[in-house]
Amino acid sequence: MKKVVSLLTAVIVSMGLLSACGSKASEEDKIYTLKMSTQLNETSPMVDGFKLWAESVKEKTDGKVIIEVYPSAQLGSDEDVIEQAIQGVNVAVLTDGGRMANYVKDIGIIGMPYIADSYEDLKAITETETFGAWEKELSDENNIRVLAFNWYDGPRHFLTNTPVVTPADLSGVRVRTPGAPVWSESVKAMGATPIAMGWTETYNGVQSKAIDGAEAQHTATYGQRLYEVLTHINKTSHFQLANGIIVGEKWFDTLPEEYQTILIEECKIAAADNAVVVSEAADEFEAMMVEEGMTVVESDKEAFKEAAEAAYEILEFKELRDKIFEEIGK
């Protein structure tokens, strides 16, 4: 009887070991897929950057982490995809400070007018302790994991059918903006009437006269073919467009720690490399839009800077701006 019990015990232990080994092997063979969502068109240099990020992650993880890129809002609006990420869906989304301010108010300052004069300014802000604390709050309290916030899509300008030199020229002009308060209050302070609308709806919005214009960076303007319905690029450079890629903490936590590190590190590297590409491409896109018939207006940036101060007052960002400028030595 003792021999039988001993034999059974040995069999059970062996089965347990085999099961554990099988489980470990299964875990090692598992492939993780992440669907990367963006409103940007396939022609955007940033979309090329996402694809390069995907390639590097695939290579560094030996094909165990696959990133699929979905441009042109194929997965839905940014707001919808952000909510999916929070719920644990395997999606990532290109977002901005304005949208993230819906979860952590102060991070919205990175999307305020003239907070930065260049990509270097934006990058410096994202590397401050203050910005790091906002990222931690997004993670700890909102289940949002920032992979990298140093993606850059260039300066934004007002796009209209009449020349805009000063804020007064925007009086009564209905301008498409994202819906976040940072964007709408800023556009309002600079003289226009903000109209919340999805980016992919902008072309039809102008055609149907639901809006009179938009404000955007050259890469996006050209991709949406807005040169077909708008005639003037008014160069205000009011926003230096900093973007971040986020995923949900629930999905991020399913990744082995090694893959988490690779995903983040490669995202930051790809973003820095892509910022150079975007900066070089901006002049090319502007030239192509001029060829299509658009007129470039050199707007009075100092007048717009002065007008934008009202948004800092309304959103109570003046003291925070001073703190950030001190941190980056500006």
Coordinates of C-alpha atoms in Angstrom, one line a residue:
M1 CA 0.0 0.0 0.0
K2 CA 2.8 2.4 0.9
K3 CA 4.4 1.6 -2.5
V4 CA 1.2 2.5 -4.3
V5 CA 0.9 5.8 -2.3
S6 CA 4.5 6.7 -3.1
L7 CA 4.0 5.9 -6.7
L8 CA 0.9 8.1 -6.9
T9 CA 2.6 10.9 -5.1
A10 CA 5.5 10.8 -7.6
V11 CA 3.1 10.8 -10.5
I12 CA 1.2 13.9 -9.1
V13 CA 4.5 15.8 -8.5
S14 CA 5.7 15.0 -12.0
M15 CA 2.4 16.2 -13.5
G16 CA 2.7 19.4 -11.5
L17 CA 6.2 20.0 -12.7
L18 CA 5.2 19.3 -16.3
S19 CA 2.3 21.7 -15.9
A20 CA 4.5 24.4 -14.5
C21 CA 7.0 23.9 -17.3
G22 CA 4.2 24.0 -19.8
S23 CA 2.8 27.2 -18.3
K24 CA 6.2 28.8 -18.4
A25 CA 6.8 27.8 -22.0
S26 CA 3.3 29.1 -22.9
E27 CA 4.1 32.4 -21.3
E28 CA 7.4 32.7 -23.1
D29 CA 5.6 32.0 -26.5
K30 CA 2.8 34.5 -25.9
I31 CA 2.5 37.3 -28.4
Y32 CA 1.2 40.7 -27.3
T33 CA -0.6 42.9 -29.8
L34 CA -1.1 46.6 -29.4
K35 CA -3.3 48.7 -31.7
M36 CA -2.0 52.2 -32.2
S37 CA -4.7 54.8 -32.9
T38 CA -4.3 58.2 -34.4
Q39 CA -6.4 60.8 -36.1
L40 CA -3.5 61.6 -38.4
N41 CA -3.6 60.7 -42.0
E42 CA -1.4 58.1 -43.6
T43 CA 0.7 60.9 -45.2
S44 CA 1.7 62.3 -41.8
P45 CA 5.4 61.9 -41.0
M46 CA 4.4 61.0 -37.5
V47 CA 2.6 57.9 -38.8
D48 CA 5.9 56.9 -40.3
G49 CA 7.4 57.4 -36.9
F50 CA 4.8 55.1 -35.3
K51 CA 5.7 52.4 -37.8
L52 CA 9.4 52.7 -37.1
W53 CA 8.6 52.4 -33.4
A54 CA 6.6 49.3 -34.1
E55 CA 9.5 47.8 -36.1
S56 CA 12.1 48.5 -33.3
V57 CA 9.8 47.0 -30.6
K58 CA 9.2 43.9 -32.7
E59 CA 12.9 43.5 -33.2
K60 CA 13.9 44.0 -29.6
T61 CA 11.2 41.6 -28.3
D62 CA 11.9 38.9 -30.9
G63 CA 8.5 39.4 -32.4
K64 CA 6.7 39.0 -29.0
V65 CA 5.2 42.5 -29.0
I66 CA 3.5 43.6 -32.2
I67 CA 2.3 47.1 -32.7
E68 CA -0.4 47.7 -35.4
V69 CA -0.8 51.3 -36.6
Y70 CA -4.3 52.6 -37.4
P71 CA -4.3 56.1 -38.9
S72 CA -7.3 58.3 -39.9
A73 CA -9.3 57.5 -36.8
Q74 CA -10.0 54.0 -37.9
L75 CA -10.5 52.9 -34.3
G76 CA -12.7 55.9 -33.4
S77 CA -12.2 59.3 -31.8
D78 CA -9.3 59.9 -29.5
E79 CA -11.7 60.3 -26.5
D80 CA -13.3 56.9 -27.2
V81 CA -10.0 55.1 -27.6
I82 CA -8.6 56.7 -24.4
E83 CA -11.6 55.3 -22.5
Q84 CA -11.1 51.9 -24.1
A85 CA -7.4 52.0 -23.0
I86 CA -8.5 52.8 -19.4
Q87 CA -10.8 49.8 -19.5
G88 CA -7.9 47.5 -20.4
V89 CA -8.3 47.1 -24.2
N90 CA -5.0 46.6 -26.0
V91 CA -5.0 50.0 -27.6
A92 CA -2.6 53.0 -27.6
V93 CA -3.5 56.5 -28.7
L94 CA -1.7 59.6 -29.7
T95 CA -3.0 62.3 -27.4
D96 CA -2.1 65.8 -26.1
G97 CA -2.0 67.8 -22.9
G98 CA -5.5 69.2 -23.5
R99 CA -7.1 65.8 -23.5
M100 CA -5.0 64.5 -20.6
A101 CA -6.1 67.6 -18.7
N102 CA -9.5 66.0 -18.4
Y103 CA -7.8 63.6 -16.0
V104 CA -5.0 65.7 -14.5
K105 CA -5.8 69.4 -15.0
D106 CA -2.4 70.9 -14.7
I107 CA -0.8 68.7 -17.5
G108 CA -2.9 70.8 -19.9
I109 CA -0.4 73.6 -19.6
I110 CA 1.9 71.9 -22.1
G111 CA -0.8 72.6 -24.7
M112 CA -1.2 76.3 -23.8
P113 CA -0.3 79.0 -26.3
Y114 CA 3.3 80.1 -26.3
I115 CA 4.3 77.9 -23.4
A116 CA 7.2 76.8 -25.6
D117 CA 9.0 78.3 -28.6
S118 CA 10.5 75.1 -29.9
Y119 CA 10.7 71.3 -29.6
E120 CA 13.6 71.7 -27.2
D121 CA 11.4 73.7 -24.8
L122 CA 8.7 71.1 -25.0
K123 CA 11.1 68.2 -24.4
A124 CA 12.6 70.1 -21.4
I125 CA 9.1 70.5 -19.9
T126 CA 8.3 66.8 -20.2
E127 CA 11.6 66.0 -18.3
T128 CA 10.8 68.1 -15.3
E129 CA 9.9 66.7 -11.9
T130 CA 6.6 68.5 -12.2
F131 CA 5.7 66.7 -15.4
G132 CA 6.8 63.4 -13.9
A133 CA 4.4 63.9 -11.0
W134 CA 1.5 64.4 -13.5
E135 CA 2.4 61.2 -15.3
K136 CA 2.4 59.4 -12.0
E137 CA -1.0 60.8 -11.2
L138 CA -2.3 59.7 -14.5
S139 CA -1.1 56.2 -13.7
D140 CA -2.0 55.9 -10.1
E141 CA -5.4 57.6 -10.1
N142 CA -6.6 57.2 -13.7
N143 CA -5.1 54.0 -15.0
I144 CA -3.3 55.8 -17.9
R145 CA 0.3 54.9 -18.6
V146 CA 2.3 57.5 -20.6
L147 CA 4.8 55.7 -22.8
A148 CA 6.4 58.9 -24.1
F149 CA 5.3 62.6 -24.3
N150 CA 8.1 63.8 -26.6
W151 CA 6.3 63.3 -29.9
Y152 CA 6.2 66.6 -31.8
D153 CA 4.1 67.7 -34.7
G154 CA 5.3 71.3 -35.1
P155 CA 3.8 74.7 -34.6
R156 CA 0.1 75.3 -35.2
H157 CA -1.3 78.2 -37.3
F158 CA -4.8 79.6 -38.0
L159 CA -6.3 78.6 -41.3
T160 CA -8.9 80.8 -42.8
N161 CA -10.4 82.3 -46.0
T162 CA -9.3 85.8 -45.0
P163 CA -5.9 87.2 -43.9
V164 CA -5.3 87.2 -40.1
V165 CA -2.6 89.6 -38.9
T166 CA -3.9 90.4 -35.4
P167 CA -6.4 88.8 -33.0
A168 CA -9.0 91.4 -34.1
D169 CA -9.0 89.8 -37.5
L170 CA -10.4 86.6 -35.9
S171 CA -13.5 88.3 -34.4
G172 CA -16.6 86.3 -35.3
V173 CA -14.5 83.6 -37.1
R174 CA -15.6 80.1 -36.1
V175 CA -12.5 78.0 -35.7
R176 CA -12.5 74.2 -35.3
T177 CA -10.7 73.0 -32.1
P178 CA -10.5 69.8 -30.1
G179 CA -13.1 70.0 -27.3
A180 CA -10.8 70.3 -24.3
P181 CA -10.9 73.6 -22.3
V182 CA -7.2 74.3 -22.8
W183 CA -7.8 74.5 -26.6
S184 CA -11.1 76.3 -26.6
E185 CA -10.2 78.9 -24.0
S186 CA -6.9 79.6 -25.8
V187 CA -8.5 80.0 -29.2
K188 CA -11.2 82.2 -27.7
A189 CA -8.6 84.4 -26.0
M190 CA -6.8 84.9 -29.3
G191 CA -10.0 86.3 -30.9
A192 CA -11.8 83.4 -32.6
T193 CA -15.0 81.5 -31.7
P194 CA -14.0 77.9 -30.9
I195 CA -16.1 75.1 -32.3
A196 CA -15.4 71.6 -31.0
M197 CA -15.2 69.1 -33.9
G198 CA -13.4 65.9 -34.8
W199 CA -10.3 66.6 -37.0
T200 CA -11.5 64.2 -39.7
E201 CA -14.8 66.3 -39.9
T202 CA -13.0 69.6 -40.5
Y203 CA -13.0 69.5 -44.3
N204 CA -16.7 68.9 -44.5
G205 CA -17.3 71.4 -41.7
V206 CA -15.7 74.2 -43.8
Q207 CA -17.6 73.0 -46.9
S208 CA -20.9 73.0 -45.1
K209 CA -20.1 76.4 -43.4
A210 CA -20.5 74.9 -39.9
I211 CA -17.0 76.5 -39.3
D212 CA -15.1 79.2 -41.0
G213 CA -11.6 77.8 -40.4
A214 CA -9.3 75.8 -38.3
E215 CA -6.0 75.9 -36.5
A216 CA -3.5 73.1 -37.1
Q217 CA 0.1 72.1 -37.9
H218 CA 1.2 71.9 -41.6
T219 CA 1.5 68.1 -41.6
A220 CA -2.1 67.6 -40.6
T221 CA -3.4 70.5 -42.8
Y222 CA -1.9 69.0 -45.9
G223 CA -3.0 65.5 -45.0
Q224 CA -6.6 66.7 -44.7
R225 CA -6.3 68.6 -48.0
L226 CA -7.6 71.8 -46.3
Y227 CA -5.9 73.8 -49.1
E228 CA -8.9 72.9 -51.2
V229 CA -11.4 74.7 -48.9
L230 CA -9.2 77.4 -47.1
T231 CA -7.0 80.0 -48.7
H232 CA -4.8 81.5 -45.9
I233 CA -2.1 80.1 -43.6
N234 CA -1.8 82.7 -40.9
K235 CA 1.5 81.9 -39.2
T236 CA 0.9 82.5 -35.5
S237 CA 2.7 79.4 -34.1
H238 CA 0.4 79.8 -31.1
F239 CA 0.8 76.1 -30.1
Q240 CA 4.0 74.0 -30.3
L241 CA 2.2 70.7 -30.6
A242 CA 3.5 68.2 -28.0
N243 CA 1.9 64.8 -28.2
G244 CA 2.0 61.7 -26.0
I245 CA 1.3 58.1 -26.6
I246 CA -0.7 56.4 -23.8
V247 CA -2.0 52.9 -23.0
G248 CA -4.1 51.6 -20.2
E249 CA -2.4 50.4 -17.0
K250 CA -4.5 47.2 -17.1
W251 CA -3.0 46.2 -20.4
F252 CA 0.5 47.5 -19.6
D253 CA 0.6 45.3 -16.5
T254 CA 0.0 42.1 -18.6
L255 CA 3.4 42.7 -20.2
P256 CA 6.6 41.1 -18.8
E257 CA 8.7 43.8 -17.2
E258 CA 11.3 43.4 -19.9
Y259 CA 8.8 44.2 -22.6
Q260 CA 7.4 47.2 -20.6
T261 CA 10.9 48.7 -20.6
I262 CA 11.4 48.1 -24.3
L263 CA 8.0 49.6 -25.2
I264 CA 8.7 52.8 -23.3
E265 CA 12.4 53.3 -24.3
E266 CA 11.8 52.6 -27.9
C267 CA 8.8 55.0 -27.9
K268 CA 10.9 57.8 -26.6
I269 CA 13.7 57.2 -29.1
A270 CA 11.3 57.0 -32.0
A271 CA 9.7 60.3 -30.9
A272 CA 13.0 62.1 -30.7
D273 CA 14.0 60.9 -34.1
N274 CA 10.7 61.7 -35.6
A275 CA 10.7 65.3 -34.2
V276 CA 13.7 66.0 -36.5
V277 CA 11.8 64.6 -39.5
V278 CA 8.7 66.7 -38.7
S279 CA 10.6 69.9 -38.3
E280 CA 12.3 69.4 -41.7
A281 CA 9.1 68.4 -43.4
A282 CA 7.1 71.5 -42.2
D283 CA 8.6 73.8 -44.8
E284 CA 8.1 71.3 -47.5
F285 CA 4.4 70.9 -46.6
E286 CA 4.0 74.7 -46.6
A287 CA 5.6 75.0 -50.0
M288 CA 3.2 72.3 -51.4
M289 CA 0.2 74.2 -50.0
V290 CA 1.4 77.4 -51.5
E291 CA 1.6 75.6 -54.8
E292 CA -2.0 74.5 -54.3
G293 CA -3.0 78.2 -54.0
M294 CA -2.8 79.1 -50.3
T295 CA -1.4 82.4 -49.2
V296 CA 1.0 82.6 -46.3
V297 CA 0.4 85.5 -43.9
E298 CA 3.1 86.6 -41.4
S299 CA 0.9 87.3 -38.4
D300 CA 1.8 89.6 -35.5
K301 CA 2.9 86.9 -33.0
E302 CA 3.5 89.5 -30.2
A303 CA -0.1 90.6 -30.4
F304 CA -1.3 87.0 -30.2
K305 CA 1.0 86.3 -27.2
E306 CA -0.5 89.3 -25.4
A307 CA -4.0 88.2 -26.2
A308 CA -3.3 84.6 -25.0
E309 CA -2.6 85.8 -21.5
A310 CA -6.3 85.9 -20.9
A311 CA -6.4 82.1 -21.2
Y312 CA -3.7 81.7 -18.6
E313 CA -5.8 83.9 -16.3
I314 CA -9.1 82.0 -16.9
L315 CA -7.4 78.6 -16.5
E316 CA -5.3 79.8 -13.5
F317 CA -2.1 78.7 -15.1
K318 CA 0.1 81.8 -14.6
E319 CA 1.8 80.7 -11.4
L320 CA 2.3 77.1 -12.8
R321 CA 3.9 78.6 -15.9
D322 CA 6.3 80.5 -13.8
K323 CA 7.2 77.4 -11.9
I324 CA 7.8 75.4 -15.0
F325 CA 9.9 78.2 -16.6
E326 CA 12.1 78.1 -13.4
E327 CA 12.5 74.4 -13.7
I328 CA 13.7 74.5 -17.3
G329 CA 15.7 77.7 -16.9
K330 CA 13.6 79.8 -19.2

